[in-house]
């Protein structure tokens, strides 16, 4: 913003040099040089530090010098110098946020008025009084508007921070749910499928070497679930061609070309997981003797297709299990487009597609708000404050005794009030409904009408040109720029305003060259202020977007850190789930110490498969309950309890509530005799979660905050615990 203001000051010094030569000719060379030097100082300030009050005080001094030097109240230089003071007051009020600025602007105005009163008594009292009124009005209006804008910006920032916190919590839970779901799918697609195939004596178990290879991979998987994520080998896209099961006929990209594609690790892992499940299903159910896998790039998309040539899926896809979870849900979680089709005669085809260059799953910004929308809302508020402030200044100057031919200023103020009312949200909605698309025309017309009435009030610069309120047209024009930022609207508005100024210059030129110069300077002042606004608008938009991007980067970094921390906690659930027996069994199969066809091996695999499937019944969406309940299932298995767990889809509100529920279950598992039955059901009720335990000799948890109901039903107990939110 300071660079924009300094550039504006430098440009206006060029106008001052022109006005000086227009009014003084070559006699004004010294003043013109001083004004040019002041412009150079402003340009220098864009690169080096300048004391805050250096330029405002210099502009005030040059203005007083110009007034005393020209001596003509109706000259072009007098008009330009008045706007020099207005620029100084406006820029100072915007850039220096100290309280002393208001007093310094008022003091400078009093010095100018006193200098004119003493040095140019023939100008009368009205002119110096108008200068003081104008300066006070500008500084007060700018500071009040700036304060209101900053207050609203602060409120928006606070709302945005609260929304970010809520979004962070929601996104963290969602991301953790996706990661837990992926781990569960991987466990299902590998170890559980392997154990199930061996238990059922599937066709895929006839090749002993292939079984050993698959079991070795599953051992690595189970150990990876319990160890650091970094311990697992990176997944490559070419792994889709190396799936155990039926013979694979590959098409499309080579392995090297596939691995060079720009895809994030989680997307590659999801593609490999979907292909693995498709191959496993084809091996178990299709009856085909081979599978065709094609990996191809079509346009900007990567497409992976898996096709078998056996018995297709003729009855549709069961929801909530099987390929719906392992393929379709996995694809949705990672931004893939998945299609599955087939017939009972022509086999099944699974097709995955994804945009190349896809980044990680997008994080919502600004709680669902676009940074451009936020900066646009702030621009509109700032423009509204500006228009109201300009109108207020016009009222004050008019009531203070400004020159007003034919009462043109009152008509001008009336138009400005109408414009301010027309941009009120309720009025804009009404106008859009009744006369859609007319508001831009209203604002352009308002700009031109206000400019015309401001000119009429001073007789187009022939009577008291120094009193010309050249800033008044910027009110409706700034609203136009803020509400309709398209280039076409800006060009039309600028051309209309500029054309009106040119016509007025041509009109008044035969009457007075000085009046024509004042008219041109007035148009230049208004258009320049509007140009400053456009630059200010762009800079604020850029800062808002930069801030938003920085906020998003910080949000993503914080989310990644929290996810890594949560991953440490999530690993504990697999540590406590009791995977040692399954790992040991698969290790023995991988090393050949067990045969896949042995009856005791098949029985052991069936038992481990049932247990692992019981773990998968704990939905990944239960982020808080997941770890605690998996440890309870593991404890029941360790103690030899016939334990049944039934769950709904509602998670505990926080980790403390989840631990309280799990503690109640574990306490009763500890007190249940070996081989006895114990069931636990957890479902939502209107004010929280209700845990129902059925088993022998149930115990009420100590220091529990739950509402309890304990009854005996013959040989078993019923314990209901309600945990309120």
XYZ file of C-alpha atoms in Angstrom:
725
model
C 0.000 0.000 0.000
C 2.826 2.453 0.837
C 4.388 1.879 -2.601
C 1.056 2.690 -4.262
C 0.682 5.886 -2.218
C 4.252 6.969 -3.006
C 3.677 6.335 -6.693
C 0.489 8.420 -6.548
C 2.350 11.284 -4.867
C 5.054 11.166 -7.548
C 2.455 11.227 -10.353
C 0.606 14.136 -8.765
C 3.844 16.132 -8.599
C 3.894 15.844 -12.371
C 0.407 17.393 -12.420
C 1.692 20.132 -10.095
C 4.585 20.890 -12.469
C 2.106 21.183 -15.353
C -0.222 23.440 -13.317
C 2.714 25.630 -12.263
C 3.785 26.292 -15.857
C 0.132 26.843 -16.854
C -0.282 29.543 -14.167
C 3.209 31.068 -13.868
C 4.916 30.217 -17.116
C 8.708 30.259 -16.979
C 8.550 32.380 -13.818
C 7.492 29.256 -11.974
C 10.638 27.294 -12.888
C 11.945 27.197 -9.301
C 8.596 25.987 -7.940
C 8.372 23.385 -10.721
C 11.870 22.100 -9.874
C 10.917 21.839 -6.171
C 7.762 19.915 -7.066
C 9.702 17.589 -9.377
C 12.263 16.941 -6.623
C 9.417 16.101 -4.239
C 8.187 13.546 -6.789
C 11.681 12.036 -7.007
C 11.832 11.789 -3.202
C 8.491 9.915 -3.283
C 9.892 7.498 -5.879
C 13.032 7.043 -3.787
C 10.843 6.165 -0.812
C 9.617 3.107 -2.736
C 13.081 1.581 -2.229
C 14.593 3.224 0.858
C 13.166 4.164 4.247
C 11.829 7.689 4.700
C 10.698 9.254 7.994
C 6.868 8.956 8.152
C 6.131 12.686 8.232
C 8.795 13.780 5.730
C 6.602 13.701 2.631
C 3.396 15.070 4.257
C 5.281 18.027 5.743
C 7.129 18.634 2.458
C 3.859 18.557 0.496
C 2.297 21.027 2.965
C 5.287 23.377 2.671
C 5.252 23.225 -1.148
C 1.482 23.849 -1.100
C 1.810 26.994 1.049
C 4.659 28.238 -1.141
C 2.539 27.634 -4.292
C -0.450 29.514 -2.818
C 1.677 32.520 -1.904
C 3.564 32.434 -5.202
C 0.563 32.304 -7.554
C -1.619 34.850 -5.697
C -4.698 34.036 -7.810
C -7.495 32.084 -6.133
C -9.005 31.057 -9.474
C -5.778 29.778 -11.087
C -5.023 26.223 -12.166
C -2.119 26.043 -9.712
C -4.399 27.010 -6.801
C -6.783 24.196 -7.714
C -3.932 21.652 -8.077
C -2.416 22.820 -4.789
C -5.691 22.276 -2.956
C -5.601 18.701 -4.174
C -1.974 18.455 -3.123
C -3.202 19.090 0.415
C -6.032 16.588 0.018
C -3.585 13.934 -1.183
C -1.315 14.666 1.738
C -4.132 14.355 4.305
C -5.534 11.176 2.745
C -2.204 9.371 2.329
C -1.002 10.374 5.788
C -4.226 9.114 7.388
C -3.968 5.778 5.588
C -0.280 5.051 6.104
C 0.478 6.358 9.596
C -1.714 4.676 12.197
C -0.507 6.761 15.152
C -2.878 9.042 17.031
C -0.671 12.077 16.449
C -1.467 11.948 12.723
C -4.923 13.493 13.182
C -3.442 16.377 15.157
C -0.592 16.809 12.673
C -3.010 17.045 9.701
C -5.180 19.577 11.559
C -2.095 21.556 12.593
C -0.826 21.614 8.990
C -4.251 22.814 7.794
C -4.228 25.613 10.387
C -0.726 26.659 9.302
C -1.842 26.811 5.640
C -4.997 28.764 6.562
C -2.990 31.171 8.711
C -0.418 31.676 5.962
C -3.150 32.496 3.416
C -4.966 34.751 5.893
C -1.785 36.759 6.528
C -0.124 36.590 3.101
C -3.215 36.762 0.887
C -5.882 38.755 2.764
C -7.620 39.562 -0.529
C -8.712 35.923 -0.784
C -11.063 36.525 2.146
C -11.978 34.195 4.999
C -13.981 31.575 3.133
C -11.061 29.957 1.294
C -8.780 29.256 4.328
C -11.781 28.101 6.356
C -12.717 25.690 3.551
C -9.183 24.288 3.568
C -9.386 23.588 7.316
C -12.846 22.015 6.967
C -11.735 19.870 4.013
C -8.589 18.622 5.794
C -10.440 17.805 9.018
C -13.230 16.066 7.082
C -10.766 13.946 5.111
C -8.700 12.807 8.089
C -11.755 12.058 10.237
C -13.604 10.231 7.447
C -10.564 8.166 6.495
C -9.729 7.214 10.071
C -13.306 6.305 10.967
C -13.689 4.262 7.791
C -10.300 2.611 8.286
C -11.149 1.759 11.880
C -14.478 0.217 10.845
C -12.788 -1.735 8.059
C -10.059 -3.021 10.359
C -12.672 -3.989 12.944
C -14.608 -5.988 10.388
C -11.372 -7.548 9.134
C -10.507 -8.576 12.686
C -13.941 -10.093 13.148
C -13.554 -11.948 9.856
C -10.113 -13.179 10.948
C -11.469 -14.426 14.273
C -14.345 -16.204 12.546
C -11.897 -17.672 10.078
C -9.590 -18.913 12.852
C -12.508 -20.595 14.617
C -13.577 -22.188 11.359
C -10.004 -23.358 10.747
C -9.907 -25.024 14.158
C -13.194 -26.818 13.480
C -12.010 -27.761 9.993
C -8.712 -29.023 11.397
C -10.464 -31.296 13.884
C -12.874 -32.561 11.246
C -10.151 -33.107 8.649
C -7.926 -34.886 11.169
C -10.697 -37.330 12.052
C -11.525 -37.840 8.366
C -7.906 -38.430 7.378
C -7.382 -40.825 10.284
C -10.526 -42.673 9.261
C -9.194 -43.004 5.712
C -5.848 -44.317 6.986
C -7.499 -46.789 9.354
C -9.812 -47.936 6.571
C -6.828 -48.469 4.272
C -5.014 -50.531 6.901
C -8.124 -52.646 7.425
C -8.513 -53.160 3.674
C -4.867 -54.145 3.303
C -5.259 -56.633 6.163
C -8.380 -58.047 4.500
C -6.917 -58.184 0.989
C -3.753 -60.012 2.068
C -3.537 -61.896 5.354
C -7.281 -62.581 5.751
C -7.681 -63.663 2.132
C -4.568 -65.834 2.358
C -5.700 -67.539 5.560
C -9.212 -67.997 4.160
C -7.914 -69.512 0.935
C -5.761 -72.000 2.853
C -8.595 -72.827 5.262
C -10.978 -73.511 2.369
C -8.418 -75.321 0.232
C -8.816 -72.881 -2.661
C -7.289 -73.413 -6.077
C -4.641 -70.822 -5.395
C -3.107 -73.040 -2.654
C -2.104 -75.831 -5.035
C 1.162 -74.078 -5.922
C 3.259 -74.429 -2.739
C 5.910 -71.934 -3.887
C 3.266 -69.300 -4.606
C 1.684 -69.859 -1.171
C 5.052 -69.431 0.535
C 5.717 -66.229 -1.402
C 2.309 -64.788 -0.473
C 2.673 -65.754 3.193
C 6.103 -64.079 3.314
C 4.554 -60.872 2.007
C 1.752 -61.077 4.552
C 4.251 -61.469 7.389
C 5.911 -58.228 6.279
C 2.481 -56.576 6.197
C 1.495 -57.669 9.710
C 4.826 -56.531 11.107
C 4.527 -53.213 9.269
C 1.147 -52.548 10.888
C 2.850 -52.763 14.275
C 6.021 -50.876 13.371
C 6.888 -47.425 12.019
C 5.389 -46.534 8.662
C 8.859 -45.828 7.302
C 9.782 -49.477 7.828
C 7.546 -50.561 4.964
C 8.975 -50.680 1.457
C 7.682 -47.995 -0.916
C 4.874 -49.121 -3.177
C 5.401 -48.715 -6.925
C 2.795 -48.616 -9.659
C 4.528 -51.501 -11.451
C 3.550 -53.709 -8.498
C 0.132 -54.119 -10.142
C 1.786 -56.606 -12.528
C 3.266 -58.682 -9.701
C 0.151 -59.900 -7.864
C -0.043 -63.510 -6.643
C -2.835 -65.581 -8.134
C -3.704 -66.297 -11.758
C -1.293 -65.804 -14.625
C -1.176 -62.117 -15.640
C -1.218 -60.872 -19.229
C 0.040 -57.299 -19.168
C -0.682 -54.494 -21.622
C 0.175 -50.822 -21.952
C 3.011 -49.055 -20.148
C 6.260 -50.729 -19.208
C 7.171 -51.003 -15.531
C 9.711 -48.174 -15.789
C 7.246 -45.881 -17.572
C 4.543 -46.627 -15.006
C 6.851 -45.893 -12.072
C 7.865 -42.540 -13.579
C 4.304 -41.188 -13.524
C 3.770 -38.258 -11.110
C 1.359 -39.692 -8.547
C 1.458 -39.395 -4.758
C 2.313 -42.463 -2.706
C -1.168 -42.819 -1.202
C -2.770 -42.825 -4.673
C -0.279 -45.449 -5.944
C -0.923 -47.549 -2.858
C -4.675 -47.304 -3.442
C -4.339 -48.376 -7.103
C -2.168 -51.354 -6.148
C -4.621 -52.300 -3.390
C -7.614 -52.164 -5.760
C -5.783 -54.284 -8.354
C -4.721 -56.772 -5.678
C -8.327 -57.238 -4.557
C -9.528 -57.598 -8.181
C -6.892 -60.283 -8.845
C -7.708 -62.088 -5.588
C -11.430 -62.138 -6.384
C -10.771 -63.398 -9.899
C -8.477 -66.135 -8.566
C -11.045 -67.279 -5.990
C -14.315 -66.927 -7.885
C -13.989 -66.435 -11.656
C -12.698 -69.811 -12.820
C -10.590 -68.002 -15.423
C -7.139 -69.325 -16.321
C -5.533 -65.887 -16.652
C -6.072 -62.145 -16.013
C -5.445 -59.175 -18.288
C -4.043 -56.000 -16.661
C -3.660 -52.858 -18.757
C -1.949 -49.664 -17.568
C -2.314 -46.804 -20.055
C -2.202 -43.008 -20.246
C -5.075 -41.483 -22.200
C -4.950 -37.712 -22.419
C -4.315 -36.369 -18.929
C -5.601 -39.517 -17.200
C -4.017 -42.747 -16.071
C -6.284 -45.765 -16.626
C -5.724 -49.198 -15.048
C -7.994 -52.059 -16.109
C -8.176 -55.589 -14.665
C -10.194 -58.143 -16.642
C -10.817 -61.838 -16.071
C -12.345 -64.257 -18.554
C -14.402 -66.425 -16.265
C -17.725 -66.284 -14.474
C -18.632 -62.618 -14.037
C -20.462 -60.847 -11.235
C -24.009 -61.422 -12.416
C -25.856 -60.351 -9.256
C -24.366 -56.923 -8.732
C -22.074 -55.654 -5.996
C -23.066 -56.239 -2.338
C -22.960 -52.937 -0.468
C -20.766 -52.488 2.591
C -18.484 -55.476 2.069
C -16.276 -57.259 -0.460
C -15.285 -55.219 -3.502
C -17.542 -52.365 -2.382
C -15.128 -51.732 0.492
C -11.871 -53.016 -0.984
C -12.228 -51.358 -4.406
C -15.023 -48.793 -4.629
C -14.655 -47.260 -1.138
C -10.863 -47.307 -1.373
C -11.033 -45.512 -4.710
C -13.390 -42.853 -3.326
C -11.116 -42.227 -0.345
C -8.130 -41.534 -2.592
C -9.748 -39.572 -5.420
C -9.910 -42.408 -7.958
C -12.756 -43.082 -10.331
C -13.648 -46.795 -10.179
C -16.026 -48.808 -12.371
C -16.894 -52.507 -12.126
C -18.984 -54.350 -14.657
C -19.390 -57.862 -15.971
C -21.741 -60.650 -16.901
C -22.063 -64.270 -15.968
C -20.630 -65.172 -19.381
C -17.981 -62.580 -20.267
C -16.156 -62.151 -16.974
C -15.565 -59.077 -14.805
C -13.695 -55.849 -15.564
C -12.438 -53.370 -12.976
C -11.347 -49.984 -14.347
C -9.583 -47.286 -12.331
C -8.770 -43.806 -13.589
C -7.104 -40.769 -12.042
C -5.893 -37.383 -13.259
C -2.137 -37.323 -13.663
C -0.400 -34.907 -11.320
C -3.127 -35.393 -8.698
C -1.906 -34.046 -5.377
C -2.900 -35.211 -1.951
C -6.572 -35.117 -1.128
C -7.525 -31.427 -1.119
C -7.953 -29.619 2.184
C -10.949 -27.281 2.367
C -9.937 -23.567 2.738
C -11.290 -20.913 4.875
C -14.002 -23.187 6.181
C -15.512 -23.554 2.737
C -14.778 -19.980 1.636
C -12.652 -19.044 -1.308
C -9.852 -16.533 -0.517
C -10.970 -14.519 -3.548
C -14.473 -14.330 -2.081
C -13.079 -13.143 1.251
C -10.881 -10.432 -0.295
C -13.826 -9.448 -2.526
C -16.089 -9.000 0.502
C -13.474 -6.812 2.175
C -13.083 -4.759 -1.018
C -16.808 -4.159 -1.141
C -16.867 -3.047 2.494
C -13.923 -0.708 1.897
C -15.605 0.747 -1.205
C -18.839 1.278 0.726
C -16.971 3.097 3.501
C -15.215 5.237 0.882
C -18.470 6.177 -0.865
C -20.167 7.049 2.430
C -17.119 9.045 3.537
C -16.931 11.005 0.276
C -20.645 11.782 0.552
C -20.211 12.957 4.140
C -17.275 15.197 3.145
C -19.372 16.678 0.321
C -22.170 17.470 2.781
C -19.752 19.106 5.213
C -18.067 21.222 2.514
C -21.422 22.280 1.080
C -22.784 23.308 4.469
C -19.455 25.048 5.189
C -20.079 27.555 2.402
C -18.545 26.029 -0.729
C -19.263 27.700 -4.071
C -22.554 26.308 -5.373
C -23.914 27.653 -8.678
C -27.580 26.790 -9.279
C -27.634 24.631 -6.108
C -25.824 21.937 -8.077
C -24.110 20.541 -4.968
C -27.413 19.616 -3.346
C -28.410 17.711 -6.473
C -24.958 16.097 -6.522
C -25.313 14.974 -2.904
C -28.785 13.596 -3.663
C -27.347 11.413 -6.440
C -24.510 10.247 -4.157
C -27.012 9.242 -1.450
C -29.089 7.325 -4.018
C -25.947 5.494 -5.165
C -25.003 4.555 -1.590
C -28.515 3.247 -0.955
C -28.590 1.293 -4.238
C -25.568 -0.833 -3.239
C -27.089 -1.916 0.066
C -27.434 -5.745 -0.051
C -31.249 -5.609 0.154
C -31.434 -3.004 -2.631
C -28.989 -4.965 -4.786
C -31.068 -8.125 -4.418
C -34.187 -6.200 -5.420
C -32.468 -4.595 -8.430
C -31.070 -7.955 -9.573
C -34.570 -9.433 -9.387
C -36.484 -6.594 -11.073
C -33.843 -5.195 -13.432
C -31.010 -7.711 -13.735
C -27.720 -6.255 -14.978
C -28.767 -2.619 -14.561
C -26.708 -1.755 -11.442
C -23.362 -1.310 -13.292
C -25.081 1.166 -15.610
C -26.532 2.979 -12.591
C -23.065 3.323 -11.033
C -21.465 4.524 -14.281
C -24.273 7.005 -14.814
C -24.016 8.100 -11.158
C -20.289 8.760 -11.599
C -20.881 10.937 -14.646
C -23.844 12.822 -13.122
C -21.933 13.559 -9.891
C -18.928 14.747 -11.944
C -21.207 17.004 -14.003
C -22.948 18.570 -10.972
C -19.560 19.159 -9.294
C -18.492 21.049 -12.427
C -21.729 23.034 -12.646
C -21.320 24.152 -9.011
C -18.160 26.097 -9.950
C -19.312 27.149 -13.392
C -16.936 24.569 -14.921
C -14.034 26.244 -13.126
C -14.954 29.822 -14.033
C -16.233 30.716 -10.524
C -14.251 29.545 -7.493
C -12.535 26.680 -9.259
C -10.553 25.893 -6.119
C -13.811 24.752 -4.471
C -14.429 22.094 -7.125
C -15.285 18.818 -5.324
C -13.344 16.602 -7.709
C -13.333 13.684 -5.265
C -17.136 13.298 -5.270
C -17.381 11.133 -8.451
C -14.953 8.613 -6.955
C -17.709 7.444 -4.581
C -19.913 5.688 -7.174
C -16.900 4.821 -9.333
C -15.067 2.997 -6.519
C -18.268 1.053 -5.811
C -18.349 0.072 -9.471
C -14.742 -1.142 -9.314
C -15.369 -3.179 -6.155
C -18.692 -4.751 -7.134
C -17.845 -5.408 -10.786
C -14.088 -6.020 -11.092
C -14.214 -7.276 -14.701
C -11.979 -5.435 -17.133
C -14.839 -4.673 -19.515
C -16.866 -2.839 -16.839
C -13.806 -0.878 -15.720
C -12.968 0.155 -19.264
C -16.542 1.255 -20.001
C -16.735 3.255 -16.750
C -13.342 4.899 -17.286
C -14.106 5.773 -20.909
C -17.510 7.246 -19.948
C -16.005 9.406 -17.190
C -13.005 10.434 -19.278
C -15.220 11.301 -22.241
C -17.415 13.513 -20.044
C -14.334 15.376 -18.756
C -13.041 15.827 -22.311
C -16.428 17.188 -23.466
C -16.503 19.650 -20.530
C -12.958 20.817 -21.345
C -13.935 21.432 -24.968
C -17.107 23.193 -23.826
C -15.392 25.624 -21.442
C -12.214 26.223 -23.462
C -13.670 29.087 -25.554
C -14.782 30.796 -22.326
C -11.567 30.452 -20.327
C -8.320 28.586 -20.843
C -7.764 28.543 -17.070
C -11.225 27.039 -16.506
C -10.447 24.357 -19.113
C -7.199 23.572 -17.312
C -9.007 23.356 -13.954
C -11.610 21.038 -15.514
C -8.856 18.797 -16.885
C -7.066 18.812 -13.513
C -10.324 17.949 -11.701
C -10.900 14.983 -14.002
C -7.284 13.934 -13.561
C -7.624 14.112 -9.760
C -10.762 11.965 -9.704
C -9.432 9.392 -12.158
C -6.115 9.267 -10.341
C -7.770 8.613 -6.998
C -9.707 5.816 -8.693
C -6.488 4.447 -10.173
C -4.970 4.425 -6.703
C -8.012 2.500 -5.547
C -7.537 -0.126 -8.297
C -3.884 -0.579 -7.314
C -4.859 -0.723 -3.642
C -7.563 -3.255 -4.496
C -5.147 -5.493 -6.361
C -2.566 -5.263 -3.615
C -5.104 -6.156 -0.922
C -6.363 -9.065 -3.035
C -2.801 -10.287 -3.517
C -2.047 -9.995 0.180
C -5.275 -11.831 0.993
C -4.480 -14.618 -1.452
C -0.856 -14.844 -0.252
C -2.083 -14.986 3.325
C -4.623 -17.624 2.414
C -1.996 -19.752 0.672
C 0.344 -19.381 3.646
C -2.532 -20.362 5.936
C -3.242 -23.402 3.795
C 0.420 -24.439 3.873
C 0.487 -24.033 7.646
C -2.802 -25.919 7.886
C -1.441 -28.787 5.766
C 1.820 -28.892 7.758
C -0.037 -28.899 11.056
C -2.411 -31.576 9.778
C 0.508 -33.710 8.592
C 2.192 -33.370 11.975
C -1.002 -34.337 13.779
C -1.511 -37.292 11.450
C 2.025 -38.528 12.101
C 1.400 -38.215 15.815
C -1.922 -40.013 15.449
C -0.223 -42.757 13.414
C 1.954 -43.545 16.430
C -1.225 -44.014 18.448
C -2.915 -46.009 15.704
C -0.017 -48.486 15.602
C -0.690 -49.339 19.230
C -4.099 -50.689 18.310
C -2.440 -53.306 16.099
C 0.123 -54.033 18.819
C -2.705 -54.699 21.269
C -4.921 -56.559 18.786
C -3.104 -59.879 19.177
C -1.648 -60.421 15.688
C 1.242 -62.535 16.968
C -0.498 -65.877 16.390
C -1.423 -64.981 12.789
C 2.099 -63.671 12.127
C 3.663 -66.847 13.523
C 1.348 -69.063 11.474
C 2.098 -67.210 8.234
C 5.824 -67.260 9.041
C 5.753 -71.040 9.392
C 3.894 -71.338 6.086
C 6.365 -68.995 4.365
C 9.339 -71.044 5.617
C 7.738 -74.343 4.611
C 7.470 -75.642 8.205
C 3.738 -76.065 7.630
C 1.978 -77.412 4.583
C -1.017 -75.510 3.194
C -2.892 -78.786 2.678
C -2.488 -80.162 6.213
C -5.721 -80.486 8.164
C -4.358 -78.883 11.341
C -2.922 -76.002 9.304
C -6.248 -75.399 7.611
C -8.016 -75.436 10.994
C -5.494 -72.981 12.446
C -5.885 -70.707 9.413
C -9.677 -70.793 9.772
C -9.395 -69.755 13.430
C -7.023 -66.883 12.644
C -9.184 -65.742 9.741
C -12.255 -65.572 11.985
C -10.362 -63.570 14.565
C -8.948 -61.084 12.044
C -12.389 -60.627 10.518
C -13.713 -59.872 14.000
C -11.131 -57.101 14.272
C -12.329 -55.658 10.971
C -15.855 -55.351 12.368
C -14.538 -52.376 14.332
C -15.253 -49.699 11.726
C -12.386 -47.343 10.778
C -14.858 -44.480 11.117
C -14.751 -45.050 14.888
C -11.469 -43.182 15.202
C -11.604 -42.710 18.995
C -13.119 -46.103 19.823
C -11.023 -48.111 17.379
C -7.801 -48.477 19.355
C -9.467 -49.026 22.706
C -11.908 -51.651 21.433
C -9.302 -53.580 19.440
C -7.264 -53.986 22.601
C -10.386 -55.342 24.329
C -10.921 -57.898 21.556
C -7.285 -58.916 21.850
C -7.605 -59.301 25.626
C -10.695 -61.515 25.241
C -8.830 -63.782 22.864
C -5.809 -63.932 25.142
C -8.020 -64.982 28.092
C -10.002 -67.505 26.037
C -13.321 -65.691 26.380
C -16.099 -66.306 23.864
C -16.504 -62.605 23.189
C -18.981 -60.964 20.812
C -18.801 -57.254 19.980
C -21.588 -55.343 18.215
C -21.107 -51.749 17.207
C -23.040 -48.964 15.552
C -21.475 -46.276 13.378
C -21.285 -43.478 15.959
C -17.856 -42.710 17.403
C -17.182 -41.480 20.920
C -16.949 -37.672 21.063
C -13.346 -37.781 22.283
C -10.550 -40.103 23.378
C -11.456 -39.874 27.078
C -15.007 -41.123 26.434
C -13.657 -43.954 24.274
C -11.266 -45.003 27.029
C -14.114 -45.020 29.559
C -16.184 -47.345 27.336
C -13.224 -49.634 26.680
C -12.281 -49.752 30.383
C -15.760 -51.010 31.260
C -15.472 -53.769 28.642
C -11.945 -54.784 29.697
C -12.865 -54.889 33.387
C -15.646 -57.361 32.659
C -13.469 -59.419 30.302
C -10.995 -59.746 33.187
C -13.731 -60.980 35.529
C -15.341 -63.418 33.054
C -14.240 -67.073 33.491
C -12.423 -68.787 30.607
C -14.643 -70.179 27.809
C -17.674 -68.291 29.139
C -19.712 -66.054 26.830
C -19.629 -62.272 27.052
C -21.308 -59.882 24.635
C -20.916 -56.115 24.346
C -23.142 -53.832 22.253
C -22.467 -50.129 21.782
C -25.055 -47.951 20.063
C -26.018 -44.267 20.094
C -28.912 -43.023 22.190
C -30.534 -39.597 22.181
C -28.012 -38.078 24.616
C -24.851 -40.114 24.075
C -23.693 -43.754 23.765
C -25.145 -46.789 25.512
C -22.995 -49.840 26.301
C -24.894 -53.054 26.997
C -22.987 -56.004 28.491
C -24.458 -59.499 28.854
C -22.476 -62.157 30.708
C -21.895 -63.917 34.025
C -21.158 -61.850 37.140
C -20.779 -58.432 35.538
C -19.105 -55.638 37.492
C -19.968 -51.956 37.590
C -16.812 -49.970 36.704
C -15.281 -48.029 39.562
C -15.357 -44.208 39.409
C -17.552 -44.331 36.317
C -19.493 -41.236 35.277
C -21.962 -43.304 33.245
C -25.609 -43.754 34.188
C -25.851 -47.467 35.086
C -28.602 -50.106 35.157
C -27.616 -53.555 36.499
C -30.028 -56.503 36.460
C -29.860 -60.280 36.837
C -31.585 -62.350 34.139
C -31.459 -65.922 35.378
C -27.880 -67.141 35.103
C -26.561 -64.038 33.350
C -26.252 -60.365 34.217
C -27.334 -57.347 32.178
C -25.394 -54.122 32.590
C -26.355 -50.940 30.751
C -24.015 -47.945 30.891
C -25.057 -44.648 29.273
C -22.285 -42.169 28.525
C -23.753 -38.722 27.905
C -22.119 -36.268 25.515
